[in-house]
């Protein structure tokens, strides 16, 4: 109890962004590179109290300032007006965490876990599967909430406050993506010895032009992925869209056609959602949990390898034994690092397909929301898209069939409050 | 009132009638108690709505003297400012009433220890105010948690002062029932456990955002286990109160403990659902809702705040049960003469 009190009460230092240790360990980066990447990220993006925007990144610093820092008000630079600060910490960080890694204090008791923004993947959006969400998509999630989960609606916040939170979520996502890309690039481009944990090629962009060019390339590629998401919005073909006014008979016919499609092997809906749209099959992880599951699996494989190597050690002659012992020492150190990271991660949760018959739809229940979800699937989850994955490519279902599925799924709406 | 009426009333008054000074002292004690409970509620609302730093200076409000801050800005300005400044104003009122009570105790009360209690109350209310102020000035969450944990103790003290100044306390006679002697320590122990539970709840509410999810989960589990233990113990205490041969006050306290603890458990469940949604394992028990909870909405804010405030009410009920059980228990020695007011019983 005292330990818990100490944990809860005395952890009051200025919060810092947590490094993506899982990605660093997976890339087998040496400590020196890990620290240099963290330092470079601080140069680029600042701290949770004092965010910065790298050159070329389309983020509004004033909005970020409203969302960053301690919750409350502080005087402006002239010491006159009080300005709002800390909206993210006030409303979001207890679940999504300071870094936006989905590991805020309350995360472990929630199902599903809060979103980890760092991969830059968002479920509830109007754009194509691999595209980023628009600002309106993120705003919609904040205003609407995600029904059936712990994510509430922030509909009471002022428009400017919501804009600030949208901007900060984009900031955390871009920062997280830059971090992941830098880790991958450093691991690819620079020389280091993971067994010895040393490098003769430090990563110092401030002093090395090549390193700086590497950073610039990474930032530019991430910025590009966030540019003009509105051009990626899935727009249904007006020719196939159902009429606004339909008779009961027409609606019943469309719902029945949708039901037949739902049950058909073509659409494969029942594989996960169940034939009655309620008896769900829980079998897969989403991308976020899959990454943690894979990390743990690889740790278990490494542990088994170490155990085997230990068993074989006595049978080796002295020349082989020396190198085997060195390998064992290195592997044991890696396993220890992986163990430390594993302790910080949340135990992977299997993705629960929606119990559609409940009539609760997380990403919005308008026809167009459901159309886009069935058309493109849900990013980062096992839910596949049934429509055309990109212009010019035919999908598994026609748009007319997708609208029939939408009518069938929406017919469950009356089952919810 | 005419002379004849006053004469008739005096004639009807029993020789042991209570002096007006005692009545006034009790009413002021009641007033303090009645102010402190909503003060706790408002303090809880400050935490719920995260309004603690809505007024970044102290003891003033945005440079104004606390009492001179423009009331139109307070009433019609931002909600978090309304809550925080309102909390400060009500706290000041509580402090002023505590001073009045202390003056009355010094003037009319014959029991020396009651005067000491009055001083303790004043020191406590000042300390609590300073704690609240430091929480703002230092922007320190740990102080917010301590401030939130001291509040219920002050409320319990005001409740105890109401009991100590009550007519039934002053005129109590021991009851020949051994169960009452067992009730007092059990109710006291349960009260301590309830307070520990409240501190754990305060930890959950004031958890820094840098704490690991597993630490938070551990505190949640402690809170749930304690809730189960508290529920069982309070029901035992309540049953002993209800079944006792003591005057009605003890039995009423028993019934109120049952009502408050059941309300508190319900509020606990509602708090969880309004904050984090229905747990997966319980989703079949509820009709699914297509609407998300509205963050900081009226229902969420007041359910969560009520859970905190009703915890104080439960604690207060157990303190009353402890005090009355001790008072009526066979072992206790009641001497109304030495505890009567200095102005004399008959002279009112």
XYZ file of C-alpha atoms in Angstrom:
765
model
C 0.000 0.000 0.000
C 2.838 2.353 0.892
C 4.500 1.449 -2.397
C 1.342 2.340 -4.269
C 1.047 5.603 -2.325
C 4.621 6.447 -3.184
C 4.027 5.613 -6.835
C 0.889 7.695 -7.030
C 1.980 10.616 -4.967
C 5.628 11.277 -5.558
C 5.891 10.906 -9.308
C 5.522 14.592 -10.020
C 8.490 15.417 -12.246
C 7.900 17.289 -15.494
C 6.683 14.535 -17.819
C 8.865 13.532 -20.751
C 8.045 11.668 -23.935
C 8.834 7.981 -23.479
C 11.107 6.508 -26.152
C 9.674 3.731 -28.320
C 11.763 1.082 -26.611
C 9.977 -1.813 -28.264
C 10.935 -0.594 -31.740
C 14.482 0.190 -30.576
C 15.012 -3.240 -29.055
C 13.445 -4.975 -32.069
C 15.908 -3.073 -34.286
C 18.694 -4.175 -31.885
C 19.903 -0.565 -31.654
C 22.827 0.039 -29.333
C 22.281 2.291 -26.311
C 24.247 5.137 -27.874
C 21.999 5.269 -30.934
C 18.899 4.988 -28.774
C 19.946 8.031 -26.759
C 20.902 9.988 -29.869
C 17.537 9.305 -31.514
C 15.727 10.421 -28.361
C 17.845 13.568 -28.274
C 17.136 14.313 -31.936
C 13.398 13.884 -31.353
C 13.591 16.459 -28.562
C 15.395 18.791 -30.960
C 12.665 18.295 -33.546
C 9.498 18.104 -31.462
C 10.397 19.604 -28.066
C 8.903 18.260 -24.850
C 5.369 17.655 -23.549
C 5.562 21.055 -21.808
C 7.154 22.891 -24.704
C 6.274 21.384 -28.090
C 8.165 22.353 -31.234
C 7.302 21.836 -34.862
C 10.031 20.725 -37.293
C 10.452 22.805 -40.405
C 8.050 21.841 -43.132
C 5.533 20.174 -40.814
C 2.055 21.633 -41.083
C 1.127 22.022 -37.421
C -0.154 25.137 -35.657
C 2.152 25.930 -32.720
C -0.412 28.127 -30.981
C -2.954 25.329 -30.962
C -0.283 22.890 -29.758
C 0.562 25.256 -26.900
C -3.078 25.174 -25.779
C -3.030 21.400 -25.650
C 0.479 20.952 -24.206
C 1.781 21.414 -20.669
C 0.140 21.221 -17.283
C -3.646 21.591 -17.230
C -4.641 25.113 -16.254
C -3.973 28.666 -17.256
C -0.751 30.587 -17.480
C 0.206 34.163 -18.225
C 1.240 35.022 -21.756
C 4.763 36.105 -22.643
C 3.957 39.688 -21.606
C 2.640 38.544 -18.233
C -0.845 39.914 -18.864
C -3.509 37.648 -20.316
C -4.087 34.203 -18.869
C -4.040 31.545 -21.573
C -5.356 28.024 -21.408
C -2.796 25.223 -21.366
C -2.724 21.478 -20.949
C -5.938 20.400 -22.673
C -4.373 17.089 -23.701
C -3.220 16.330 -20.157
C -6.595 17.417 -18.791
C -8.734 15.324 -21.102
C -6.664 12.659 -22.880
C -3.420 11.681 -21.152
C -4.973 9.566 -18.389
C -5.839 6.984 -21.082
C -3.633 7.762 -24.101
C -0.521 8.633 -22.079
C 1.774 11.640 -22.294
C 3.506 10.213 -25.375
C 0.270 9.159 -27.046
C 1.406 5.532 -26.772
C -1.983 4.383 -25.423
C -0.417 3.596 -22.050
C -1.871 6.227 -19.773
C -2.539 5.290 -16.129
C -6.047 3.958 -16.829
C -5.089 1.960 -19.927
C -4.652 -1.469 -18.312
C -8.214 -1.579 -16.985
C -9.816 -0.754 -20.327
C -10.966 -2.994 -23.151
C -10.244 -2.132 -25.866
C -7.039 -0.365 -24.887
C -6.809 3.343 -25.691
C -5.379 4.107 -29.144
C -1.609 4.291 -29.562
C -1.224 7.306 -31.861
C 2.454 6.683 -32.651
C 1.999 4.432 -35.696
C -0.195 7.166 -37.228
C -2.973 4.653 -37.913
C -6.557 5.668 -37.121
C -9.646 3.503 -37.363
C -12.514 5.924 -37.719
C -11.986 7.957 -40.835
C -13.478 8.796 -44.187
C -10.307 8.234 -46.192
C -8.860 5.165 -47.881
C -7.455 2.380 -45.731
C -3.792 3.376 -45.916
C -4.448 7.127 -45.858
C -4.330 9.458 -42.899
C -7.550 10.776 -41.416
C -8.737 14.285 -42.205
C -8.961 16.859 -39.397
C -12.745 16.493 -39.614
C -12.416 12.732 -39.009
C -10.407 13.295 -35.826
C -12.743 16.098 -34.790
C -15.728 13.797 -35.357
C -14.276 11.161 -33.027
C -13.720 13.797 -30.334
C -17.220 15.192 -30.705
C -19.010 11.861 -31.030
C -16.835 9.686 -28.807
C -16.494 5.985 -29.580
C -19.642 4.338 -28.308
C -19.188 0.970 -26.643
C -15.709 1.964 -25.400
C -14.295 4.227 -22.685
C -13.707 7.025 -25.199
C -16.248 9.709 -24.270
C -17.672 12.508 -26.339
C -15.929 15.837 -25.798
C -18.891 17.669 -27.237
C -18.850 20.217 -24.407
C -15.450 21.614 -25.338
C -15.267 24.859 -27.300
C -14.453 24.543 -31.025
C -11.004 26.067 -30.490
C -10.246 23.572 -27.723
C -11.270 20.681 -29.967
C -9.082 22.074 -32.750
C -6.175 22.205 -30.304
C -6.690 18.549 -29.353
C -6.948 17.463 -33.008
C -3.710 19.311 -33.700
C -1.989 17.700 -30.717
C -3.104 14.208 -31.737
C -1.645 14.826 -35.198
C 1.531 16.129 -33.524
C 1.888 12.982 -31.400
C 1.180 10.752 -34.409
C 3.728 12.537 -36.604
C 6.278 12.510 -33.794
C 5.700 8.786 -33.218
C 6.026 8.011 -36.927
C 9.224 10.043 -37.250
C 10.627 8.165 -34.266
C 9.818 4.766 -35.781
C 11.255 5.743 -39.137
C 14.415 7.153 -37.563
C 14.889 3.930 -35.613
C 14.504 1.868 -38.789
C 16.763 4.190 -40.799
C 19.530 4.318 -38.205
C 19.374 0.533 -37.891
C 19.667 0.235 -41.694
C 22.168 2.962 -42.482
C 24.612 3.155 -39.600
C 27.163 0.582 -38.516
C 26.909 -0.888 -35.059
C 27.649 -4.155 -33.294
C 24.530 -5.342 -31.461
C 26.435 -8.200 -29.799
C 29.007 -5.875 -28.259
C 26.527 -3.009 -27.890
C 28.930 -0.544 -29.536
C 29.097 1.644 -32.639
C 31.817 3.545 -34.438
C 29.214 5.584 -36.357
C 27.279 7.797 -33.971
C 24.028 9.460 -35.051
C 24.624 13.200 -34.651
C 22.573 15.232 -37.165
C 23.793 18.546 -35.721
C 27.371 17.690 -36.656
C 27.015 15.309 -39.562
C 25.419 16.361 -42.848
C 24.546 12.810 -43.829
C 22.756 12.247 -40.544
C 20.909 15.547 -40.999
C 19.908 14.544 -44.525
C 18.615 11.269 -43.113
C 16.453 13.167 -40.623
C 15.200 15.541 -43.308
C 14.225 12.626 -45.551
C 12.373 10.874 -42.760
C 10.476 14.011 -41.743
C 9.641 14.806 -45.377
C 8.271 11.323 -46.016
C 6.048 11.461 -42.927
C 4.882 14.987 -43.773
C 3.981 13.818 -47.261
C 1.853 10.985 -45.883
C -0.181 13.565 -43.943
C -0.613 15.965 -46.844
C -4.041 16.478 -48.385
C -5.907 13.583 -46.787
C -9.135 15.158 -48.049
C -8.137 14.001 -51.540
C -8.256 10.436 -50.237
C -11.843 10.581 -48.980
C -13.929 7.650 -50.197
C -16.752 9.185 -52.223
C -19.533 6.782 -53.216
C -20.700 6.701 -56.802
C -23.866 8.854 -56.930
C -25.340 6.402 -59.456
C -25.394 3.557 -56.937
C -26.377 5.560 -53.869
C -29.812 4.702 -52.531
C -32.452 7.380 -52.894
C -33.064 9.634 -49.891
C -36.738 8.762 -49.866
C -37.472 5.058 -50.066
C -40.718 3.184 -49.469
C -40.933 0.602 -46.717
C -41.078 -2.132 -49.320
C -37.929 -0.857 -51.041
C -36.133 -0.608 -47.718
C -37.227 -4.110 -46.672
C -36.040 -5.458 -50.009
C -32.633 -3.811 -49.619
C -32.274 -5.052 -46.023
C -33.124 -8.612 -47.110
C -30.595 -8.414 -49.955
C -28.037 -7.138 -47.430
C -28.845 -9.999 -45.072
C -28.317 -12.547 -47.846
C -24.979 -10.931 -48.663
C -24.026 -10.887 -44.990
C -24.653 -14.651 -44.788
C -22.997 -15.404 -48.125
C -19.455 -16.825 -48.344
C -18.616 -13.986 -50.737
C -18.703 -11.280 -48.122
C -17.291 -13.514 -45.344
C -18.990 -11.304 -42.715
C -20.094 -14.296 -40.638
C -16.516 -15.543 -40.244
C -16.058 -12.945 -37.508
C -19.445 -11.326 -36.795
C -21.429 -14.607 -36.566
C -24.473 -15.629 -38.596
C -26.789 -13.837 -36.153
C -24.533 -10.766 -36.156
C -23.970 -11.369 -32.458
C -22.053 -14.637 -31.959
C -18.691 -13.092 -32.678
C -15.522 -15.079 -33.244
C -12.578 -13.641 -31.321
C -9.408 -14.981 -32.906
C -7.125 -12.224 -34.230
C -5.153 -9.298 -32.883
C -5.284 -5.820 -34.292
C -1.978 -4.339 -35.477
C -1.157 -2.657 -32.169
C -1.693 -5.797 -30.084
C -0.162 -8.038 -32.756
C 3.085 -6.059 -32.480
C 3.199 -6.671 -28.723
C 2.269 -10.334 -29.165
C 5.026 -10.783 -31.766
C 7.544 -9.019 -29.522
C 6.744 -11.387 -26.679
C 6.840 -14.402 -28.971
C 10.285 -13.435 -30.201
C 11.402 -12.959 -26.597
C 10.137 -16.470 -25.792
C 11.985 -17.845 -28.830
C 15.169 -16.097 -27.722
C 14.763 -17.484 -24.187
C 14.365 -21.001 -25.610
C 17.442 -20.475 -27.793
C 19.475 -19.361 -24.776
C 18.323 -22.402 -22.803
C 19.363 -24.711 -25.670
C 22.744 -22.984 -26.002
C 23.345 -23.375 -22.268
C 22.563 -27.083 -22.481
C 24.947 -27.557 -25.399
C 27.774 -25.561 -23.856
C 29.435 -28.388 -21.813
C 29.780 -30.567 -24.953
C 31.725 -27.949 -26.953
C 35.510 -27.959 -27.233
C 37.308 -25.019 -25.678
C 37.726 -22.957 -28.902
C 33.991 -23.158 -29.730
C 32.975 -22.781 -26.110
C 34.566 -19.332 -25.898
C 32.568 -17.889 -28.793
C 29.426 -19.703 -27.589
C 29.829 -18.126 -24.162
C 30.240 -14.669 -25.710
C 27.102 -15.222 -27.790
C 25.252 -16.392 -24.687
C 26.281 -13.274 -22.781
C 25.095 -11.064 -25.619
C 21.810 -12.939 -26.030
C 21.179 -12.876 -22.299
C 21.656 -9.109 -22.298
C 19.188 -8.767 -25.186
C 16.714 -11.008 -23.402
C 17.010 -8.902 -20.261
C 16.342 -5.734 -22.251
C 13.357 -7.356 -23.937
C 12.058 -8.444 -20.533
C 12.286 -4.885 -19.212
C 10.363 -3.579 -22.226
C 7.783 -6.375 -21.960
C 7.018 -5.352 -18.397
C 6.031 -1.890 -19.626
C 3.761 -3.213 -22.369
C 0.110 -4.051 -21.906
C -0.804 -7.722 -22.271
C -2.135 -8.155 -25.823
C -5.919 -8.209 -26.188
C -7.625 -10.070 -29.005
C -9.707 -7.849 -31.266
C -13.425 -8.244 -30.664
C -15.447 -8.005 -33.883
C -18.493 -5.794 -33.431
C -21.660 -7.467 -32.155
C -23.601 -5.771 -34.916
C -26.989 -6.911 -33.639
C -26.498 -4.605 -30.617
C -26.858 -1.669 -32.967
C -23.802 0.072 -31.495
C -21.312 1.255 -34.106
C -18.089 2.731 -32.852
C -17.097 4.862 -35.780
C -20.469 6.513 -36.335
C -23.822 5.086 -37.407
C -24.644 7.238 -40.405
C -25.073 5.334 -43.678
C -22.011 7.015 -45.154
C -19.878 6.028 -42.098
C -20.860 2.376 -42.457
C -20.464 2.491 -46.242
C -16.869 3.697 -45.928
C -16.109 1.141 -43.213
C -17.379 -1.783 -45.290
C -15.811 -0.348 -48.419
C -12.304 0.172 -47.022
C -12.278 -1.964 -43.884
C -11.018 -0.663 -40.544
C -7.371 0.397 -40.575
C -5.126 -1.526 -38.200
C -7.679 -4.281 -37.576
C -8.535 -7.653 -39.169
C -11.680 -6.086 -40.711
C -11.028 -6.136 -44.478
C -12.476 -3.786 -47.054
C -15.064 -5.091 -49.516
C -14.890 -2.221 -51.952
C -12.336 -1.088 -54.466
C -8.986 -0.758 -52.627
C -7.864 1.999 -55.026
C -9.262 3.734 -58.071
C -9.437 1.466 -61.078
C -9.352 -1.772 -59.081
C -12.504 -3.803 -58.582
C -13.558 -4.714 -55.058
C -15.058 -7.931 -53.690
C -18.494 -6.293 -53.611
C -20.063 -3.648 -55.819
C -21.016 -0.315 -54.267
C -24.689 -1.238 -54.677
C -24.110 -4.412 -52.641
C -22.233 -2.454 -49.998
C -25.219 -0.108 -49.649
C -27.454 -3.173 -49.177
C -25.121 -4.378 -46.412
C -25.292 -0.906 -44.874
C -29.098 -1.088 -44.834
C -28.974 -4.535 -43.204
C -26.473 -3.471 -40.539
C -28.345 -0.238 -39.821
C -31.553 -2.246 -39.348
C -30.087 -3.244 -35.948
C -29.933 0.379 -34.810
C -33.271 0.044 -33.031
C -31.695 -2.551 -30.683
C -29.622 0.124 -28.928
C -30.819 2.877 -26.623
C -44.025 38.030 21.833
C -46.360 39.392 24.513
C -45.485 39.150 28.194
C -48.381 36.770 28.882
C -47.315 34.435 26.077
C -43.727 34.412 27.273
C -44.952 33.732 30.794
C -47.083 30.808 29.602
C -44.148 29.319 27.635
C -41.809 29.668 30.595
C -44.387 28.023 32.775
C -44.671 25.112 30.346
C -40.902 24.700 30.151
C -39.621 21.829 32.279
C -37.133 22.583 35.018
C -34.478 20.870 32.878
C -35.228 22.980 29.801
C -32.217 23.733 27.674
C -30.707 27.221 27.762
C -30.941 29.335 24.607
C -27.156 29.538 24.455
C -26.963 25.754 24.105
C -29.530 25.803 21.339
C -27.707 28.546 19.479
C -24.381 26.764 19.827
C -25.918 23.592 18.444
C -27.532 25.458 15.570
C -24.206 27.054 14.650
C -22.588 23.592 14.819
C -25.345 22.356 12.528
C -24.785 25.311 10.208
C -21.062 24.560 10.003
C -21.830 20.924 9.246
C -24.446 21.898 6.658
C -21.952 24.189 4.916
C -19.109 21.701 5.024
C -20.919 18.888 3.223
C -21.660 20.931 0.068
C -18.136 22.288 0.391
C -16.854 18.710 0.096
C -19.145 18.219 -2.893
C -17.865 21.368 -4.556
C -14.279 20.351 -3.787
C -14.994 17.012 -5.442
C -16.422 18.857 -8.421
C -13.179 20.843 -8.671
C -11.312 17.553 -9.064
C -13.908 15.993 -11.360
C -13.960 18.969 -13.698
C -10.192 19.421 -13.302
C -10.807 23.013 -12.286
C -8.062 23.068 -9.651
C -5.915 25.420 -11.690
C -8.781 27.433 -13.196
C -7.761 30.266 -10.853
C -3.971 30.243 -10.962
C -3.332 32.569 -8.006
C -4.077 32.393 -4.288
C -5.305 33.751 -1.869
C -6.649 36.229 -4.439
C -8.580 35.429 -7.581
C -6.933 36.761 -10.719
C -5.397 39.559 -8.686
C -8.650 40.498 -6.912
C -9.371 40.063 -3.252
C -11.323 36.805 -2.994
C -14.501 38.556 -1.879
C -14.229 41.427 -4.354
C -13.868 39.367 -7.516
C -16.572 40.555 -9.955
C -19.560 38.351 -9.278
C -20.813 38.618 -12.868
C -17.550 37.110 -14.162
C -17.794 34.404 -11.542
C -21.402 33.498 -12.306
C -21.365 33.943 -16.069
C -17.714 33.181 -16.863
C -16.133 29.787 -17.637
C -17.544 26.782 -15.778
C -14.195 25.780 -14.226
C -13.753 29.316 -12.858
C -17.283 29.184 -11.416
C -16.522 25.894 -9.651
C -13.079 26.831 -8.289
C -13.974 30.349 -7.148
C -17.255 29.044 -5.684
C -15.279 26.428 -3.745
C -13.048 29.154 -2.329
C -15.989 31.352 -1.334
C -17.815 28.504 0.391
C -14.593 27.465 2.124
C -14.212 31.022 3.426
C -17.775 30.925 4.729
C -16.999 27.640 6.452
C -13.971 29.263 8.082
C -16.034 32.244 9.265
C -18.714 30.002 10.788
C -15.980 27.985 12.523
C -14.767 31.220 14.132
C -18.311 32.055 15.262
C -18.687 28.584 16.732
C -15.390 28.896 18.586
C -16.477 32.222 20.066
C -19.753 30.684 21.218
C -18.007 27.691 22.722
C -15.663 29.988 24.657
C -18.560 32.092 25.840
C -21.152 29.476 26.750
C -19.586 26.022 26.902
C -18.604 24.684 30.291
C -16.807 21.562 29.069
C -13.155 22.620 28.676
C -12.438 19.920 26.120
C -15.179 21.285 23.869
C -13.312 24.584 23.754
C -10.239 22.656 22.696
C -12.309 20.941 20.011
C -13.377 24.357 18.767
C -9.729 25.459 18.539
C -8.834 22.233 16.742
C -11.643 22.906 14.253
C -10.364 26.405 13.577
C -6.789 25.207 13.130
C -8.043 22.426 10.879
C -10.077 24.724 8.649
C -7.177 27.159 8.320
C -4.726 24.345 7.567
C -7.104 22.919 5.007
C -7.423 26.314 3.349
C -3.659 26.743 3.227
C -3.317 23.233 1.767
C -5.785 24.151 -0.943
C -3.920 27.385 -1.598
C -0.539 25.687 -1.783
C -1.986 23.138 -4.181
C -2.687 26.056 -6.522
C 0.442 28.103 -5.910
C 2.761 25.088 -6.260
C 0.534 23.377 -8.855
C 1.147 20.166 -6.945
C -1.126 17.160 -7.454
C 0.078 15.437 -4.296
C -1.164 18.427 -2.282
C -4.488 18.197 -4.130
C -4.789 14.611 -2.954
C -3.863 15.530 0.636
C -6.320 18.468 0.509
C -9.015 16.109 -0.755
C -8.238 13.595 1.998
C -8.221 16.125 4.851
C -11.617 17.544 3.815
C -13.613 14.511 5.036
C -11.746 14.610 8.373
C -12.851 18.197 8.922
C -16.406 17.271 7.950
C -16.358 14.408 10.461
C -15.179 16.860 13.107
C -18.135 19.148 12.366
C -20.479 16.159 12.615
C -18.923 15.209 15.965
C -19.435 18.765 17.192
C -23.105 18.526 16.277
C -23.348 15.300 18.278
C -21.451 16.710 21.251
C -23.685 19.767 21.389
C -26.882 17.771 20.869
C -29.504 17.482 23.582
C -29.493 13.684 23.393
C -25.729 13.597 24.027
C -26.000 15.927 26.999
C -28.863 14.046 28.602
C -27.835 10.499 27.628
C -28.235 7.660 30.090
C -26.438 4.357 29.807
C -28.327 1.433 28.338
C -28.013 -2.012 29.829
C -26.919 -3.819 26.698
C -23.479 -5.377 26.254
C -23.811 -5.297 22.457
C -23.348 -1.534 22.521
C -19.916 -1.933 24.091
C -18.911 -4.167 21.159
C -20.515 -1.830 18.629
C -18.338 1.185 19.408
C -14.935 -0.346 18.527
C -16.352 -2.197 15.510
C -17.944 0.986 14.148
C -14.716 2.885 14.813
C -12.622 0.257 13.015
C -15.042 0.280 10.093
C -14.867 4.065 9.990
C -11.073 3.915 9.802
C -11.345 1.413 6.954
C -13.816 3.669 5.148
C -11.365 6.526 5.485
C -8.517 4.395 4.096
C -10.845 3.514 1.220
C -11.493 7.219 0.639
C -7.766 7.925 0.517
C -7.366 5.122 -2.039
C -10.207 6.700 -4.024
C -8.453 10.081 -3.796
C -5.307 8.428 -5.159
C -7.270 7.160 -8.145
C -8.695 10.605 -8.781
C -5.387 12.422 -8.434
C -3.192 9.869 -10.173
C -0.438 11.671 -12.096
C -0.534 11.008 -15.837
C 3.007 9.643 -15.683
C 2.053 6.688 -13.478
C 2.296 3.273 -15.109
C -0.962 1.524 -16.048
C -0.095 -1.367 -13.738
C 0.213 0.930 -10.696
C -3.210 2.369 -11.476
C -4.615 -1.139 -11.925
C -3.193 -2.152 -8.525
C -4.880 0.803 -6.836
C -8.159 -0.080 -8.580
C -7.908 -3.628 -7.224
C -7.179 -2.375 -3.688
C -10.218 -0.072 -3.983
C -12.447 -2.969 -5.080
C -11.252 -5.351 -2.348
C -11.664 -2.658 0.306
C -15.140 -1.871 -1.026
C -16.153 -5.487 -0.458
C -14.740 -5.543 3.075
C -16.289 -2.169 3.909
C -19.678 -3.273 2.601
C -19.698 -6.367 4.797
C -18.462 -4.569 7.915
C -20.846 -1.634 7.549
C -23.784 -4.014 7.177
C -22.729 -5.769 10.405
C -22.413 -2.416 12.194
C -25.765 -1.255 10.803
C -27.463 -4.459 11.933
C -26.071 -4.041 15.456
C -27.318 -0.440 15.524
C -30.786 -1.356 14.273
C -31.091 -4.257 16.730
C -29.827 -2.319 19.743
C -31.937 -1.316 22.718
C -30.433 2.166 22.672
C -32.582 5.235 21.965
C -33.953 5.887 18.504
C -30.876 7.856 17.434
C -28.714 4.726 17.323
C -31.296 2.732 15.377
C -31.814 5.605 12.925
C -28.049 5.799 12.455
C -28.088 2.067 11.619
C -30.724 2.549 8.946
C -28.884 5.548 7.533
C -25.649 3.514 7.343
C -27.476 0.856 5.297
C -28.953 3.463 2.957
C -25.684 5.342 2.535
C -23.498 2.279 1.930
C -25.912 0.870 -0.664
C -26.051 4.273 -2.356
C -22.268 4.447 -2.261
C -21.800 1.026 -3.866
C -24.310 1.959 -6.594
C -22.481 5.236 -7.166
C -19.186 3.334 -7.374
C -20.554 1.137 -10.158
C -22.073 4.176 -11.882
C -18.792 6.057 -11.558
C -16.911 3.280 -13.305
C -19.442 3.062 -16.106
C -19.597 6.818 -16.598
C -15.801 7.069 -16.712
C -14.710 3.898 -18.464
C -17.857 2.327 -19.891
C -19.401 -1.049 -19.143
C -16.696 -3.735 -18.666
C -16.666 -6.374 -21.397
C -17.702 -9.122 -18.968
C -20.788 -7.136 -17.900
C -21.920 -5.936 -21.311
C -24.610 -8.613 -21.605
C -26.294 -7.251 -18.462
C -26.889 -3.791 -19.885
C -28.883 -2.599 -22.827
C -26.230 -1.348 -25.249
C -26.152 2.367 -25.877
C -25.249 3.941 -29.177
C -24.368 7.152 -27.329
C -20.967 7.748 -25.775
C -20.679 9.212 -22.304
C -20.393 12.989 -22.448
C -17.049 13.919 -20.883
C -17.516 16.374 -18.005
C -21.239 16.314 -18.718
C -23.755 16.852 -15.947
C -24.290 13.144 -15.251
C -20.652 12.135 -15.344
C -19.505 15.071 -13.223
C -22.156 14.614 -10.560
C -22.060 10.826 -10.360
C -18.293 10.824 -9.839
C -18.476 13.725 -7.392
C -21.384 12.150 -5.514
C -19.347 8.956 -5.092
C -16.681 10.995 -3.326
C -19.113 13.050 -1.232
C -21.258 10.097 -0.173
C -18.061 8.422 1.057
C -17.786 11.277 3.561
C -21.434 10.798 4.522
C -20.752 7.104 5.194
C -17.725 7.991 7.266
C -19.781 10.525 9.216
C -22.555 7.965 9.831
C -20.037 5.524 11.253
C -18.535 8.205 13.470
C -22.003 9.024 14.807
C -22.621 5.303 15.428
C -19.292 5.033 17.263
C -19.983 8.096 19.404
C -23.530 7.112 20.311
C -22.579 3.494 21.026
C -19.796 4.667 23.303
C -22.150 7.148 24.950
C -24.943 4.663 25.649
C -22.739 1.656 26.370
C -22.910 0.306 29.926
C -19.262 1.059 30.599
C -19.579 4.724 29.802
C -20.080 7.159 32.596
C -22.541 9.891 31.924
C -22.572 12.915 34.110
C -24.902 15.465 32.683
C -24.335 17.851 35.537
C -20.665 18.340 34.841
C -21.335 18.652 31.157
C -24.209 21.055 31.308
C -23.726 24.562 30.134
C -22.199 27.147 32.378
C -25.159 29.453 32.238
C -27.218 26.911 34.133
C -29.918 24.596 32.916
C -32.925 26.349 34.391
C -31.958 29.923 33.824
C -31.866 29.658 30.010
